[in-house]
XYZ file of C-alpha atoms in Angstrom:
494
model
C 65.937 64.617 -62.183
C 66.798 61.466 -60.176
C 65.106 62.921 -57.146
C 61.941 63.424 -59.123
C 61.873 60.008 -60.404
C 62.342 58.630 -56.824
C 59.479 60.701 -55.462
C 57.300 59.528 -58.357
C 57.991 55.814 -57.605
C 57.422 56.397 -53.809
C 54.120 57.953 -54.556
C 52.905 55.039 -56.751
C 53.988 52.589 -54.248
C 52.108 54.303 -51.398
C 49.086 54.512 -53.635
C 49.275 50.744 -54.352
C 49.579 50.059 -50.511
C 46.599 52.378 -49.739
C 44.432 50.594 -52.443
C 45.446 47.063 -51.229
C 44.811 48.123 -47.776
C 41.313 49.506 -48.535
C 40.456 46.293 -50.337
C 41.664 44.214 -47.409
C 39.818 46.456 -44.978
C 36.545 46.198 -47.009
C 36.999 42.365 -47.082
C 37.400 42.286 -43.238
C 34.325 44.422 -42.634
C 32.382 42.261 -44.949
C 33.264 39.085 -43.249
C 32.753 40.579 -39.914
C 29.111 41.068 -39.972
C 26.036 41.119 -42.213
C 25.321 44.329 -43.865
C 22.253 45.779 -45.548
C 22.598 47.008 -49.070
C 19.187 48.670 -49.242
C 16.763 49.920 -46.590
C 14.569 47.160 -45.326
C 11.484 47.038 -43.002
C 12.175 46.361 -39.354
C 9.786 43.524 -39.189
C 11.379 41.878 -42.179
C 14.857 42.121 -40.607
C 13.539 40.816 -37.289
C 10.924 38.078 -37.863
C 10.106 37.780 -34.147
C 7.474 40.446 -33.529
C 8.491 41.134 -29.871
C 12.202 41.600 -30.960
C 11.185 43.891 -33.790
C 9.309 45.971 -31.433
C 12.327 46.341 -29.254
C 14.489 47.453 -32.261
C 11.732 49.862 -33.376
C 11.954 51.512 -29.973
C 15.640 51.630 -29.954
C 15.637 53.350 -33.319
C 12.955 55.768 -32.427
C 10.627 54.715 -35.212
C 6.818 54.879 -35.243
C 6.228 51.464 -36.886
C 7.759 48.076 -37.322
C 7.090 48.333 -41.040
C 9.341 51.404 -41.393
C 12.421 50.680 -43.587
C 15.794 51.210 -41.947
C 19.309 51.317 -43.411
C 22.505 49.667 -42.094
C 23.830 52.936 -40.979
C 20.812 53.367 -38.676
C 21.269 49.889 -37.214
C 25.015 50.575 -36.634
C 23.839 53.366 -34.271
C 22.639 50.784 -31.683
C 25.219 49.781 -29.191
C 22.885 48.775 -26.342
C 19.818 46.611 -26.673
C 17.529 45.954 -23.699
C 15.228 43.062 -24.583
C 14.520 41.384 -21.291
C 11.094 39.988 -20.219
C 9.763 40.200 -23.925
C 8.829 36.649 -24.692
C 11.213 36.566 -27.514
C 11.763 33.171 -29.200
C 13.917 33.964 -32.170
C 16.783 36.411 -32.534
C 17.100 36.365 -36.337
C 18.293 39.856 -37.505
C 20.445 40.488 -34.359
C 23.558 39.961 -36.706
C 22.838 43.328 -38.423
C 23.370 45.177 -35.014
C 27.189 44.906 -35.608
C 28.066 47.585 -33.089
C 26.344 46.123 -30.152
C 28.382 46.148 -26.923
C 25.689 45.555 -24.344
C 22.937 42.903 -24.986
C 20.179 42.054 -22.385
C 18.156 38.996 -23.319
C 17.202 38.069 -19.790
C 13.947 36.027 -19.274
C 12.909 35.011 -22.649
C 12.333 31.814 -24.642
C 15.440 31.777 -26.650
C 17.061 28.510 -27.569
C 19.110 29.165 -30.864
C 21.790 31.808 -30.339
C 23.878 31.097 -33.380
C 23.189 34.525 -34.722
C 25.352 36.011 -31.963
C 28.507 34.691 -33.398
C 28.990 37.861 -35.474
C 28.581 40.286 -32.623
C 32.335 40.328 -31.877
C 32.267 43.700 -30.208
C 30.075 42.414 -27.356
C 31.273 43.241 -23.835
C 28.225 42.136 -21.888
C 25.753 39.393 -22.551
C 22.932 38.235 -20.494
C 20.850 35.206 -21.553
C 19.645 34.345 -18.146
C 16.416 32.304 -17.904
C 16.091 31.124 -21.441
C 16.318 27.732 -23.094
C 19.826 27.779 -24.449
C 21.536 24.377 -24.975
C 24.410 24.989 -27.260
C 26.961 27.884 -26.590
C 29.362 27.217 -29.361
C 28.291 30.428 -31.059
C 29.910 32.290 -28.301
C 33.452 30.803 -28.731
C 34.729 33.737 -30.809
C 33.289 36.599 -28.647
C 36.814 37.361 -27.194
C 35.854 40.794 -26.063
C 33.214 39.539 -23.628
C 33.834 40.748 -20.050
C 30.423 39.407 -18.450
C 28.506 36.444 -19.576
C 25.260 35.564 -17.739
C 23.894 32.083 -18.474
C 22.430 30.708 -15.412
C 19.049 28.940 -15.520
C 19.514 27.551 -19.116
C 20.027 24.029 -20.412
C 23.748 24.118 -20.963
C 25.810 20.834 -20.160
C 28.922 21.467 -22.243
C 30.847 24.650 -21.518
C 33.968 23.715 -23.379
C 33.260 26.335 -26.210
C 33.772 29.096 -23.562
C 37.378 27.948 -22.801
C 38.934 30.609 -25.195
C 37.087 33.574 -23.586
C 40.283 35.064 -21.875
C 38.727 38.435 -21.057
C 35.903 37.021 -18.949
C 35.566 38.593 -15.540
C 32.112 37.448 -14.595
C 30.701 34.056 -15.607
C 27.453 32.805 -14.245
C 26.377 29.226 -15.414
C 24.599 27.798 -12.370
C 21.274 25.937 -12.324
C 21.248 24.294 -15.707
C 18.571 21.856 -16.403
C 18.937 19.618 -19.371
C 16.190 17.049 -20.395
C 17.300 14.032 -22.495
C 14.779 12.594 -25.115
C 12.318 10.257 -23.459
C 13.143 6.540 -23.524
C 10.795 3.532 -22.706
C 10.726 2.505 -18.955
C 12.485 -0.768 -18.063
C 13.851 -2.212 -14.860
C 17.561 -1.706 -15.838
C 18.449 1.579 -17.357
C 21.851 2.877 -18.527
C 22.447 6.335 -20.010
C 25.839 8.139 -20.813
C 27.082 10.985 -18.674
C 27.027 14.143 -21.001
C 28.063 16.976 -18.743
C 31.464 18.518 -19.740
C 33.533 21.097 -18.101
C 35.614 23.886 -19.816
C 38.310 21.360 -20.686
C 35.733 19.035 -22.170
C 36.131 16.503 -19.423
C 33.092 14.466 -18.223
C 32.087 15.379 -14.695
C 32.506 12.437 -12.303
C 31.127 13.841 -8.938
C 27.473 13.328 -9.474
C 24.441 12.831 -7.334
C 22.184 10.206 -8.847
C 18.403 9.857 -8.107
C 16.403 6.663 -7.486
C 19.531 4.846 -6.008
C 21.322 4.980 -9.351
C 25.136 4.475 -9.592
C 27.999 6.130 -11.487
C 29.692 3.517 -13.771
C 31.773 5.907 -15.986
C 31.080 6.728 -18.580
C 27.566 5.735 -17.804
C 24.885 6.020 -15.154
C 22.930 2.876 -14.076
C 19.517 2.386 -12.431
C 17.679 -0.750 -11.283
C 14.003 0.148 -11.053
C 11.384 -2.229 -9.615
C 8.592 0.264 -10.078
C 7.737 2.641 -12.755
C 8.873 6.299 -12.339
C 8.177 9.122 -14.943
C 11.929 10.148 -14.860
C 15.333 9.614 -13.281
C 17.980 12.258 -13.023
C 21.490 13.283 -11.894
C 22.830 16.416 -10.485
C 26.217 18.044 -10.926
C 28.330 20.752 -9.461
C 32.009 21.802 -10.176
C 34.039 24.757 -9.297
C 36.116 26.021 -12.359
C 37.857 28.907 -13.893
C 37.288 30.404 -17.375
C 39.471 33.343 -18.332
C 39.460 35.469 -15.241
C 36.219 34.282 -14.024
C 35.861 31.782 -11.152
C 32.491 30.197 -10.862
C 30.399 27.140 -10.077
C 28.956 25.097 -12.880
C 25.775 23.453 -11.437
C 22.696 21.814 -12.708
C 20.725 18.669 -13.371
C 20.136 16.240 -16.280
C 16.719 14.690 -16.407
C 15.957 11.382 -18.207
C 12.224 10.959 -18.938
C 10.790 7.447 -18.967
C 7.715 6.542 -21.100
C 5.303 4.098 -19.551
C 5.039 0.781 -21.491
C 2.345 -1.878 -21.387
C 2.922 -5.569 -20.414
C 0.639 -8.657 -20.245
C 0.367 -10.682 -17.081
C -0.833 -14.227 -17.653
C -2.440 -16.158 -14.867
C -2.107 -19.900 -15.190
C -4.383 -22.349 -13.350
C -3.419 -25.881 -14.267
C -2.843 -25.004 -17.765
C -5.804 -22.689 -18.169
C -4.821 -19.052 -18.710
C -6.338 -15.639 -18.260
C -4.524 -12.372 -19.168
C -4.423 -8.841 -17.755
C -2.819 -5.804 -19.539
C -1.015 -3.500 -17.207
C 1.363 -0.571 -17.287
C 4.872 -1.681 -16.596
C 6.240 -0.587 -13.167
C 2.760 -0.574 -11.693
C 1.166 -2.905 -9.016
C -0.841 -5.726 -10.254
C -4.626 -6.132 -9.142
C -4.629 -9.492 -7.331
C -7.124 -11.852 -9.055
C -9.783 -13.823 -7.213
C -8.233 -16.724 -5.200
C -8.668 -19.917 -7.241
C -10.059 -23.155 -5.756
C -9.234 -26.740 -6.408
C -10.875 -29.794 -4.821
C -8.695 -31.413 -2.255
C -6.071 -28.571 -2.343
C -5.292 -25.276 -0.561
C -4.123 -22.421 -2.619
C -0.556 -21.477 -1.791
C -0.259 -18.215 -4.104
C 0.944 -17.137 -7.443
C 4.515 -18.043 -8.439
C 6.965 -17.306 -11.241
C 7.189 -21.015 -12.071
C 4.796 -24.039 -12.225
C 6.826 -25.573 -9.423
C 8.896 -23.667 -6.902
C 9.866 -20.272 -8.238
C 9.324 -16.918 -6.572
C 5.994 -16.104 -4.902
C 4.422 -12.829 -6.238
C 3.600 -10.253 -3.684
C 0.752 -8.041 -4.881
C 1.725 -5.200 -2.547
C 5.364 -4.813 -3.199
C 6.060 -6.474 -6.642
C 5.646 -4.361 -9.750
C 4.798 -5.266 -13.388
C 7.988 -5.775 -15.435
C 8.333 -4.268 -18.817
C 7.725 -7.557 -20.649
C 4.989 -10.151 -20.865
C 5.170 -12.770 -18.080
C 3.165 -15.594 -16.460
C 2.150 -16.280 -12.948
C 1.236 -19.896 -11.999
C -1.309 -20.882 -9.267
C 0.282 -23.305 -6.990
C -1.610 -25.608 -4.584
C -0.833 -27.842 -1.604
C -2.548 -31.181 -1.298
C -4.783 -31.365 1.888
C -4.912 -34.257 4.390
C -8.185 -35.498 5.831
C -9.124 -37.743 8.770
C -10.431 -41.221 8.254
C -12.154 -42.545 11.388
C -12.762 -46.281 11.778
C -15.250 -47.211 14.408
C -15.868 -50.740 15.911
C -18.511 -51.052 18.472
C -18.216 -47.414 19.622
C -14.360 -47.531 19.837
C -12.427 -45.592 17.186
C -9.043 -45.271 15.494
C -8.011 -42.465 13.109
C -5.824 -42.109 10.009
C -4.510 -38.975 8.287
C -4.605 -39.455 4.539
C -3.912 -37.159 1.759
C -6.461 -36.372 -0.774
C -6.839 -39.167 -3.439
C -4.455 -41.453 -1.539
C -5.317 -44.947 -0.249
C -6.302 -45.680 3.429
C -4.407 -48.258 5.326
C -6.589 -51.350 5.848
C -6.847 -52.316 9.497
C -6.847 -55.800 10.820
C -10.073 -57.716 10.692
C -12.288 -57.089 13.768
C -14.281 -59.779 15.462
C -17.547 -59.952 17.447
C -18.835 -62.994 19.352
C -21.542 -64.745 17.446
C -21.089 -62.525 14.401
C -19.105 -62.593 11.149
C -17.298 -59.441 9.860
C -19.105 -58.055 6.671
C -16.638 -55.142 5.956
C -16.273 -51.308 6.510
C -19.067 -49.153 5.458
C -19.816 -45.444 5.384
C -22.939 -45.784 7.655
C -23.570 -47.779 10.743
C -26.296 -49.702 8.943
C -26.527 -49.992 5.249
C -24.323 -47.552 3.358
C -21.704 -48.224 0.777
C -18.938 -50.628 1.382
C -15.284 -49.206 1.408
C -12.867 -50.989 -0.933
C -9.511 -50.421 0.314
C -7.923 -51.408 -3.168
C -10.116 -49.221 -5.214
C -11.420 -46.366 -3.066
C -9.270 -43.192 -2.492
C -9.557 -40.566 0.136
C -12.183 -37.844 -0.762
C -11.821 -34.150 -0.007
C -13.429 -34.435 3.426
C -13.175 -36.218 6.653
C -14.818 -39.586 6.611
C -16.080 -42.358 9.151
C -16.166 -46.036 8.299
C -18.179 -48.371 10.472
C -17.395 -52.128 10.982
C -20.432 -54.022 10.110
C -21.167 -57.683 11.346
C -23.697 -60.278 10.457
C -25.022 -62.643 13.033
C -24.144 -66.216 12.380
C -26.824 -68.653 11.527
C -27.150 -71.952 13.605
C -25.655 -73.887 10.839
C -22.642 -71.536 10.655
C -22.137 -71.859 14.392
C -22.355 -75.659 14.661
C -19.318 -77.927 14.154
C -19.347 -81.639 13.283
C -18.605 -84.406 15.722
C -19.129 -88.100 14.412
C -21.386 -86.912 11.755
C -23.631 -85.189 14.202
C -23.736 -81.596 14.888
C -23.403 -79.790 18.240
C -23.859 -76.119 18.771
C -20.789 -74.098 19.326
C -20.253 -72.179 22.556
C -17.695 -69.746 23.876
C -15.830 -70.101 27.060
C -15.258 -67.343 29.394
C -11.723 -66.787 27.893
C -13.212 -66.031 24.481
C -12.306 -69.243 22.752
C -14.818 -71.283 20.899
C -15.794 -74.736 22.003
C -18.278 -77.497 20.863
C -20.843 -78.944 23.465
C -22.246 -82.500 23.096
C -25.168 -83.390 21.011
C -28.575 -82.901 22.352
C -30.665 -85.748 23.654
C -34.256 -86.791 22.605
C -36.785 -88.570 24.777
C -35.786 -92.178 24.119
C -32.088 -91.934 23.911
C -29.619 -92.738 26.525
C -26.631 -90.576 27.523
C -23.744 -90.157 25.220
C -21.714 -92.204 27.607
C -24.140 -95.214 27.172
C -23.808 -94.943 23.423
C -20.039 -95.076 23.719
C -20.198 -98.174 25.885
C -22.296 -99.874 23.237
C -19.830 -99.156 20.513
C -17.522 -101.932 19.649
C -14.831 -99.427 18.898
C -15.338 -97.914 22.335
C -11.633 -97.243 23.011
C -11.024 -95.510 19.736
C -14.340 -93.543 20.103
C -13.418 -92.418 23.602
C -9.972 -91.330 22.506
C -11.432 -89.477 19.500
C -13.917 -87.707 21.807
C -11.308 -86.854 24.333
C -9.015 -85.273 21.578
C -11.928 -83.442 20.202
C -12.975 -82.008 23.525
C -9.219 -81.316 24.521
C -8.754 -79.355 21.270
C -11.713 -77.172 22.174
C -10.351 -76.604 25.724
C -13.277 -78.340 27.536
C -15.234 -81.685 27.888
C -18.980 -81.624 28.218
C -21.151 -83.979 30.355
C -24.467 -85.413 29.308
C -26.058 -82.016 30.366
C -23.687 -80.008 28.189
C -21.649 -78.430 31.069
C -17.992 -78.205 30.835
C -16.006 -81.225 32.090
C -12.758 -80.778 33.989
C -9.662 -80.793 31.748
C -7.399 -83.810 32.112
C -4.440 -81.692 32.913
C -6.207 -80.119 35.906
C -4.368 -81.420 38.945
C -7.175 -80.453 41.343
C -9.629 -82.769 39.664
C -7.346 -85.945 39.250
C -9.485 -87.960 41.875
C -12.774 -87.265 39.969
C -11.132 -88.092 36.618
C -9.908 -91.507 38.068
C -13.293 -92.419 39.239
C -14.642 -91.593 35.889
C -12.118 -93.832 34.128
C -12.794 -96.756 36.668
C -16.477 -96.565 36.055
C -15.960 -96.655 32.297
C -13.709 -99.608 32.543
C -16.118 -101.525 34.713
C -18.950 -101.135 32.309
C -16.838 -102.334 29.421
C -15.461 -105.393 31.319
C -18.833 -106.492 32.379
C -20.161 -106.204 28.794
C -17.596 -108.434 27.574
């Protein structure tokens, strides 16, 4: 009796365990993969027409509109879908017994539906557009994974695939979203290895530099893109491989305005940043020579239209000029002197020139006539000039000087000094000496006449010729005779 009771209890316990185990197994199977409850047309399960055609062929059906059950789908363990231009893999999650999957050379970017294919041993996604491989992190039974020629830059989700024997992740090309061009660009490094560490040994284009965790570029000219390449030897599971590729940063062209300033008058030109400017017509300015276009009104950097590129912002270039110097020639009687004078500066007034028998009138811009130059008011024009000394012949009244109220014409000695000759005679007059002898103040008159003639460097006789000077030692006897004769005439008169 006791034995029968024990057997009954054992049987009930076993039955409970079986039921619980069945429920658990059912739950595990349900959570493992999607499952159809009713037959469904192939093209509804697989929206991509090219993938639907591959599945139809694998099932041996005549049309993609044929309805299939989950048990039929479970019969597929290998699917060859390479070179089929497949873009979407929706529905692949119903192929729960897949072990070999060939998706080589398609246009697949989203592989999230592969996460439920835990029985996969071989997966080829070569030559696709895959960026995110996190869906593969639980495919622990994978032995071979082919991912070369995709867009993968983070392989850390593959670190847990301990059964990998073959891993191919070479030649990845990832393109960042485009940014606006500018001279100085910085972007973060985004390539991570199996330990999620940023790669450091990078080859940077366009003379860029690694400045962890960023990359830096200084671009003087516009380029459509910059990039950096990477290569690292690593191990995932039992697979040893190279992780190689390139990250591209596209640059969008931007426009900038160049303003050209000529003494405050501006014109503008709209240009694409990073391109060479078209050099404007050379400006002119009276009295100045154009030096070039500069980044500032004074000094600044001279713009080189063959090597300098438009920046990514509006900017102004200023026309700078250098004042010119011109030659001023001053001519006196065929002889010339010159001055170098800057435009709108004053000439240095020379000393007053002289000409025998003439008075100086001034400096003129023509030999005869013309306009008189004013050294106080007139400034140097934007050309070479010649100024001519003009003279006016003196009138007789201007050339005479007074002696005793009478005028005598002025004459010039051979040494250039001016002297005054004695007055002219008329028909009834006697000589000047006779007039002196009749003058009661003869001594004073004589001394006055002597002082006058001495001051003019000569004494004239009754014919107007130069008499010897009193200080001339060679003529002392003659002077003595003259004085004796004069004394005799005076004494006899008295």
